[in-house]
PDB file of C-alpha atoms in Angstrom:
ATOM      1  CA  UNK A   1       7.927  17.003  -4.531  1.00 46.00           C
ATOM      2  CA  UNK A   2      11.120  15.769  -3.001  1.00 48.00           C
ATOM      3  CA  UNK A   3      10.636  13.758   0.257  1.00 51.00           C
ATOM      4  CA  UNK A   4      13.230  12.805   2.741  1.00 55.00           C
ATOM      5  CA  UNK A   5      14.137   9.068   1.855  1.00 56.00           C
ATOM      6  CA  UNK A   6      13.221   6.556   4.392  1.00 61.00           C
ATOM      7  CA  UNK A   7      15.095   3.271   4.143  1.00 65.00           C
ATOM      8  CA  UNK A   8      15.244  -0.058   5.756  1.00 67.00           C
ATOM      9  CA  UNK A   9      18.604  -1.649   5.826  1.00 67.00           C
ATOM     10  CA  UNK A  10      18.460  -4.317   3.325  1.00 61.00           C
ATOM     11  CA  UNK A  11      20.654  -7.411   3.890  1.00 57.00           C
ATOM     12  CA  UNK A  12      22.478  -8.952   0.970  1.00 57.00           C
ATOM     13  CA  UNK A  13      20.863 -12.200   1.654  1.00 65.00           C
ATOM     14  CA  UNK A  14      17.566 -13.976   0.772  1.00 72.00           C
ATOM     15  CA  UNK A  15      15.719 -12.546   3.739  1.00 87.00           C
ATOM     16  CA  UNK A  16      11.844 -12.258   3.519  1.00 94.00           C
ATOM     17  CA  UNK A  17      10.248  -9.137   2.785  1.00 96.00           C
ATOM     18  CA  UNK A  18       6.547  -8.709   3.106  1.00 98.00           C
ATOM     19  CA  UNK A  19       4.844  -5.814   1.245  1.00 98.00           C
ATOM     20  CA  UNK A  20       1.291  -4.522   1.557  1.00 98.00           C
ATOM     21  CA  UNK A  21      -0.250  -2.241  -0.876  1.00 98.00           C
ATOM     22  CA  UNK A  22      -3.487  -0.339  -0.031  1.00 96.00           C
ATOM     23  CA  UNK A  23      -4.355   0.311  -3.626  1.00 95.00           C
ATOM     24  CA  UNK A  24      -5.136   3.669  -5.051  1.00 93.00           C
ATOM     25  CA  UNK A  25      -3.811   7.142  -5.375  1.00 93.00           C
ATOM     26  CA  UNK A  26      -4.624   7.854  -1.782  1.00 94.00           C
ATOM     27  CA  UNK A  27      -3.408   4.600  -0.667  1.00 95.00           C
ATOM     28  CA  UNK A  28      -0.224   3.508   1.304  1.00 97.00           C
ATOM     29  CA  UNK A  29       2.569   0.965   1.272  1.00 98.00           C
ATOM     30  CA  UNK A  30       3.988  -1.013   4.135  1.00 98.00           C
ATOM     31  CA  UNK A  31       7.137  -2.972   4.088  1.00 98.00           C
ATOM     32  CA  UNK A  32       8.311  -5.537   6.699  1.00 98.00           C
ATOM     33  CA  UNK A  33      11.822  -6.900   6.826  1.00 95.00           C
ATOM     34  CA  UNK A  34      12.573  -8.845   9.825  1.00 92.00           C
ATOM     35  CA  UNK A  35      12.114  -6.616  12.914  1.00 92.00           C
ATOM     36  CA  UNK A  36      12.202  -3.545  10.762  1.00 95.00           C
ATOM     37  CA  UNK A  37       9.374  -1.901   8.874  1.00 97.00           C
ATOM     38  CA  UNK A  38       8.534   1.078   6.663  1.00 97.00           C
ATOM     39  CA  UNK A  39       5.155   2.902   5.990  1.00 98.00           C
ATOM     40  CA  UNK A  40       4.463   5.663   3.637  1.00 97.00           C
ATOM     41  CA  UNK A  41       1.681   7.029   1.281  1.00 97.00           C
ATOM     42  CA  UNK A  42       1.839   5.692  -2.270  1.00 97.00           C
ATOM     43  CA  UNK A  43       3.960   7.969  -4.476  1.00 97.00           C
ATOM     44  CA  UNK A  44       1.798   9.898  -6.764  1.00 96.00           C
ATOM     45  CA  UNK A  45       1.742  12.997  -8.975  1.00 94.00           C
ATOM     46  CA  UNK A  46      -0.930  15.148 -10.464  1.00 91.00           C
ATOM     47  CA  UNK A  47      -1.290  16.050 -14.239  1.00 87.00           C
ATOM     48  CA  UNK A  48      -3.847  17.490 -16.706  1.00 80.00           C
ATOM     49  CA  UNK A  49      -6.715  15.003 -17.214  1.00 77.00           C
ATOM     50  CA  UNK A  50      -6.795  13.052 -20.391  1.00 71.00           C
ATOM     51  CA  UNK A  51     -10.183  14.310 -21.339  1.00 71.00           C
ATOM     52  CA  UNK A  52     -10.857  17.797 -22.766  1.00 68.00           C
ATOM     53  CA  UNK A  53     -12.156  18.908 -19.473  1.00 71.00           C
ATOM     54  CA  UNK A  54     -10.015  21.364 -17.571  1.00 77.00           C
ATOM     55  CA  UNK A  55      -9.122  19.217 -14.609  1.00 83.00           C
ATOM     56  CA  UNK A  56      -6.294  17.265 -13.133  1.00 86.00           C
ATOM     57  CA  UNK A  57      -5.981  13.491 -12.232  1.00 86.00           C
ATOM     58  CA  UNK A  58      -3.769  11.938  -9.663  1.00 90.00           C
ATOM     59  CA  UNK A  59      -1.562   9.104 -10.955  1.00 92.00           C
ATOM     60  CA  UNK A  60       0.950   6.615  -9.411  1.00 96.00           C
ATOM     61  CA  UNK A  61       4.397   7.742  -9.815  1.00 97.00           C
ATOM     62  CA  UNK A  62       5.919   4.537 -11.200  1.00 97.00           C
ATOM     63  CA  UNK A  63       9.436   5.661 -11.207  1.00 97.00           C
ATOM     64  CA  UNK A  64       9.359   6.651  -7.527  1.00 97.00           C
ATOM     65  CA  UNK A  65       7.554   3.327  -6.770  1.00 98.00           C
ATOM     66  CA  UNK A  66      10.104   1.360  -8.626  1.00 97.00           C
ATOM     67  CA  UNK A  67      12.867   3.187  -6.629  1.00 97.00           C
ATOM     68  CA  UNK A  68      11.122   2.391  -3.259  1.00 97.00           C
ATOM     69  CA  UNK A  69      10.600  -1.401  -4.116  1.00 97.00           C
ATOM     70  CA  UNK A  70      13.676  -2.171  -6.071  1.00 96.00           C
ATOM     71  CA  UNK A  71      16.178  -2.488  -3.197  1.00 94.00           C
ATOM     72  CA  UNK A  72      14.578  -5.713  -2.133  1.00 93.00           C
ATOM     73  CA  UNK A  73      15.524  -7.610  -5.341  1.00 89.00           C
ATOM     74  CA  UNK A  74      17.992  -9.893  -3.489  1.00 88.00           C
ATOM     75  CA  UNK A  75      15.321 -10.859  -0.901  1.00 92.00           C
ATOM     76  CA  UNK A  76      12.399 -13.115  -1.097  1.00 94.00           C
ATOM     77  CA  UNK A  77       9.639 -10.793  -1.610  1.00 96.00           C
ATOM     78  CA  UNK A  78       5.844 -11.328  -1.373  1.00 97.00           C
ATOM     79  CA  UNK A  79       3.359  -8.485  -2.153  1.00 98.00           C
ATOM     80  CA  UNK A  80      -0.315  -8.375  -1.136  1.00 98.00           C
ATOM     81  CA  UNK A  81      -2.296  -5.898  -3.250  1.00 97.00           C
ATOM     82  CA  UNK A  82      -5.651  -4.781  -1.961  1.00 95.00           C
ATOM     83  CA  UNK A  83      -8.253  -5.609  -4.705  1.00 90.00           C
ATOM     84  CA  UNK A  84      -9.595  -2.370  -6.104  1.00 86.00           C
ATOM     85  CA  UNK A  85     -13.019  -1.060  -5.596  1.00 77.00           C
ATOM     86  CA  UNK A  86     -15.144  -1.708  -8.698  1.00 78.00           C
ATOM     87  CA  UNK A  87     -18.568   0.015  -8.579  1.00 76.00           C
ATOM     88  CA  UNK A  88     -20.401   1.165 -11.768  1.00 79.00           C
ATOM     89  CA  UNK A  89     -22.382   3.749  -9.755  1.00 81.00           C
ATOM     90  CA  UNK A  90     -18.846   5.155  -8.693  1.00 80.00           C
ATOM     91  CA  UNK A  91     -17.244   5.346 -12.103  1.00 80.00           C
ATOM     92  CA  UNK A  92     -14.609   8.119 -11.531  1.00 80.00           C
ATOM     93  CA  UNK A  93     -13.529   6.320  -8.371  1.00 81.00           C
ATOM     94  CA  UNK A  94     -13.486   2.945  -9.956  1.00 83.00           C
ATOM     95  CA  UNK A  95     -11.484   4.282 -12.943  1.00 85.00           C
ATOM     96  CA  UNK A  96      -8.913   5.749 -10.626  1.00 85.00           C
ATOM     97  CA  UNK A  97      -8.661   2.560  -8.683  1.00 88.00           C
ATOM     98  CA  UNK A  98      -8.077   0.478 -11.853  1.00 90.00           C
ATOM     99  CA  UNK A  99      -5.548   2.830 -13.169  1.00 90.00           C
ATOM    100  CA  UNK A 100      -3.725   2.837  -9.935  1.00 94.00           C
ATOM    101  CA  UNK A 101      -3.757  -1.021  -9.769  1.00 95.00           C
ATOM    102  CA  UNK A 102      -2.359  -1.380 -13.348  1.00 95.00           C
ATOM    103  CA  UNK A 103       0.383   0.981 -12.748  1.00 96.00           C
ATOM    104  CA  UNK A 104       1.348  -0.646  -9.363  1.00 97.00           C
ATOM    105  CA  UNK A 105       1.097  -4.155 -10.771  1.00 97.00           C
ATOM    106  CA  UNK A 106       3.283  -3.186 -13.807  1.00 97.00           C
ATOM    107  CA  UNK A 107       6.206  -2.198 -11.197  1.00 98.00           C
ATOM    108  CA  UNK A 108       5.611  -5.321  -9.098  1.00 97.00           C
ATOM    109  CA  UNK A 109       5.772  -7.487 -12.116  1.00 97.00           C
ATOM    110  CA  UNK A 110       8.765  -5.629 -13.623  1.00 97.00           C
ATOM    111  CA  UNK A 111      10.692  -6.221 -10.384  1.00 97.00           C
ATOM    112  CA  UNK A 112       9.727  -9.918 -10.582  1.00 96.00           C
ATOM    113  CA  UNK A 113       8.170 -10.013  -7.173  1.00 96.00           C
ATOM    114  CA  UNK A 114       5.533 -12.627  -6.170  1.00 95.00           C
ATOM    115  CA  UNK A 115       2.127 -11.107  -5.563  1.00 97.00           C
ATOM    116  CA  UNK A 116      -1.450 -11.967  -4.637  1.00 97.00           C
ATOM    117  CA  UNK A 117      -4.624  -9.952  -4.431  1.00 96.00           C
ATOM    118  CA  UNK A 118      -6.520  -9.623  -1.083  1.00 96.00           C
ATOM    119  CA  UNK A 119     -10.043  -8.186  -0.376  1.00 94.00           C
ATOM    120  CA  UNK A 120     -10.009  -5.709   2.364  1.00 94.00           C
ATOM    121  CA  UNK A 121     -12.370  -7.716   4.460  1.00 94.00           C
ATOM    122  CA  UNK A 122     -10.055 -10.595   4.718  1.00 95.00           C
ATOM    123  CA  UNK A 123      -7.093  -8.703   6.367  1.00 96.00           C
ATOM    124  CA  UNK A 124      -9.605  -6.505   8.403  1.00 96.00           C
ATOM    125  CA  UNK A 125     -11.181  -9.682   9.946  1.00 95.00           C
ATOM    126  CA  UNK A 126      -7.770 -10.947  10.986  1.00 96.00           C
ATOM    127  CA  UNK A 127      -6.374  -7.652  12.432  1.00 96.00           C
ATOM    128  CA  UNK A 128      -9.144  -5.441  13.354  1.00 96.00           C
ATOM    129  CA  UNK A 129     -11.742  -5.820  16.202  1.00 94.00           C
ATOM    130  CA  UNK A 130     -14.680  -8.001  15.595  1.00 93.00           C
ATOM    131  CA  UNK A 131     -17.713  -5.875  14.228  1.00 88.00           C
ATOM    132  CA  UNK A 132     -15.612  -3.067  12.853  1.00 89.00           C
ATOM    133  CA  UNK A 133     -17.532  -1.446   9.955  1.00 90.00           C
ATOM    134  CA  UNK A 134     -18.119   1.891   8.295  1.00 89.00           C
ATOM    135  CA  UNK A 135     -16.161   4.903   9.653  1.00 89.00           C
ATOM    136  CA  UNK A 136     -15.066   2.755  12.620  1.00 93.00           C
ATOM    137  CA  UNK A 137     -12.813   0.740  10.250  1.00 94.00           C
ATOM    138  CA  UNK A 138     -10.392   3.657   9.813  1.00 93.00           C
ATOM    139  CA  UNK A 139     -10.360   4.622  13.516  1.00 95.00           C
ATOM    140  CA  UNK A 140      -9.548   0.889  14.243  1.00 96.00           C
ATOM    141  CA  UNK A 141      -6.983   0.785  11.565  1.00 97.00           C
ATOM    142  CA  UNK A 142      -5.335   3.793  13.164  1.00 97.00           C
ATOM    143  CA  UNK A 143      -5.412   2.192  16.586  1.00 97.00           C
ATOM    144  CA  UNK A 144      -4.230  -1.119  15.685  1.00 97.00           C
ATOM    145  CA  UNK A 145      -1.583   0.367  13.447  1.00 97.00           C
ATOM    146  CA  UNK A 146      -0.125   2.541  16.150  1.00 97.00           C
ATOM    147  CA  UNK A 147      -0.203  -0.370  18.626  1.00 97.00           C
ATOM    148  CA  UNK A 148       1.651  -2.699  16.361  1.00 97.00           C
ATOM    149  CA  UNK A 149       3.843  -0.146  14.693  1.00 98.00           C
ATOM    150  CA  UNK A 150       4.318   2.774  17.023  1.00 97.00           C
ATOM    151  CA  UNK A 151       7.332   4.191  15.139  1.00 97.00           C
ATOM    152  CA  UNK A 152       5.007   5.093  12.270  1.00 97.00           C
ATOM    153  CA  UNK A 153       2.464   7.018  14.388  1.00 97.00           C
ATOM    154  CA  UNK A 154       3.104  10.288  12.558  1.00 97.00           C
ATOM    155  CA  UNK A 155       2.624   8.735   9.178  1.00 96.00           C
ATOM    156  CA  UNK A 156      -0.499   6.845  10.284  1.00 97.00           C
ATOM    157  CA  UNK A 157      -1.963  10.025  11.631  1.00 96.00           C
ATOM    158  CA  UNK A 158      -1.318  11.865   8.428  1.00 96.00           C
ATOM    159  CA  UNK A 159      -2.571   8.977   6.237  1.00 96.00           C
ATOM    160  CA  UNK A 160      -5.571   8.660   8.561  1.00 96.00           C
ATOM    161  CA  UNK A 161      -5.210   4.816   8.435  1.00 96.00           C
ATOM    162  CA  UNK A 162      -2.554   2.177   8.684  1.00 98.00           C
ATOM    163  CA  UNK A 163      -3.897  -0.074   6.032  1.00 97.00           C
ATOM    164  CA  UNK A 164      -0.658  -0.554   3.976  1.00 98.00           C
ATOM    165  CA  UNK A 165       1.396  -1.630   6.931  1.00 98.00           C
ATOM    166  CA  UNK A 166      -1.526  -3.746   8.281  1.00 98.00           C
ATOM    167  CA  UNK A 167      -1.755  -5.497   4.974  1.00 98.00           C
ATOM    168  CA  UNK A 168       2.007  -6.172   5.062  1.00 98.00           C
ATOM    169  CA  UNK A 169       1.660  -7.595   8.583  1.00 98.00           C
ATOM    170  CA  UNK A 170      -1.253  -9.842   7.285  1.00 98.00           C
ATOM    171  CA  UNK A 171       1.164 -10.926   4.424  1.00 97.00           C
ATOM    172  CA  UNK A 172       3.920 -11.700   6.996  1.00 97.00           C
ATOM    173  CA  UNK A 173       1.527 -13.782   8.997  1.00 96.00           C
ATOM    174  CA  UNK A 174       0.155 -15.659   6.014  1.00 95.00           C
ATOM    175  CA  UNK A 175       3.279 -16.279   3.947  1.00 93.00           C
ATOM    176  CA  UNK A 176       6.035 -16.442   6.692  1.00 89.00           C
TER     177      UNK A 176
END
C-alpha cells in the first residue's frame, strides 16, 4: 500500500533526533527533530502464515522502516524501543511482539543508531496523569498526545493512541 510520504526537513548537521517506537505490528513511531515532529503507524505488511494453517500474519516492513529512519544518519540519533509484552498465556501475541522487536531492532542496528529499551510504565508515569490504568491509559495517551502534538491529531485518532510520539518526547526529555 503506497502512502503519502511525510518528511521532516533533515538538517545536514549533527542535530539531535529522538525516536520513540511503540513496539509491535499495531504500534507507532514518533520522531522529534528540534521543533518539528512526525508520527505514523509502524509500516507493516500481511503475508501467508509460516505454519500449515491457512491464515495470515502481519510483519514489520523492514524496507519501509529503513527508508523512514535512514534520513537521520547525519544526526545524533537516540531510539527508545518499548519493551515487548512477553506472556506465556498469550503465546500468539507474544510471538508477534518478539518478531516485531527483532525486525525493528535489526533496522535500528543496521543504521548504527543508539538505542535503549523502556517499559511502558516508565514513560507513562512521566507523561500521563497519575493513576491512569487499564482502558484509561489509551484515552490519556490520546489526550496528552493531542495536547503536546496537535498537528498529529488525525494520526493519533486513527492510531487510537499517541504512544510512539509520547515515547519520542520522553526520549527527548531523558537524553537531551
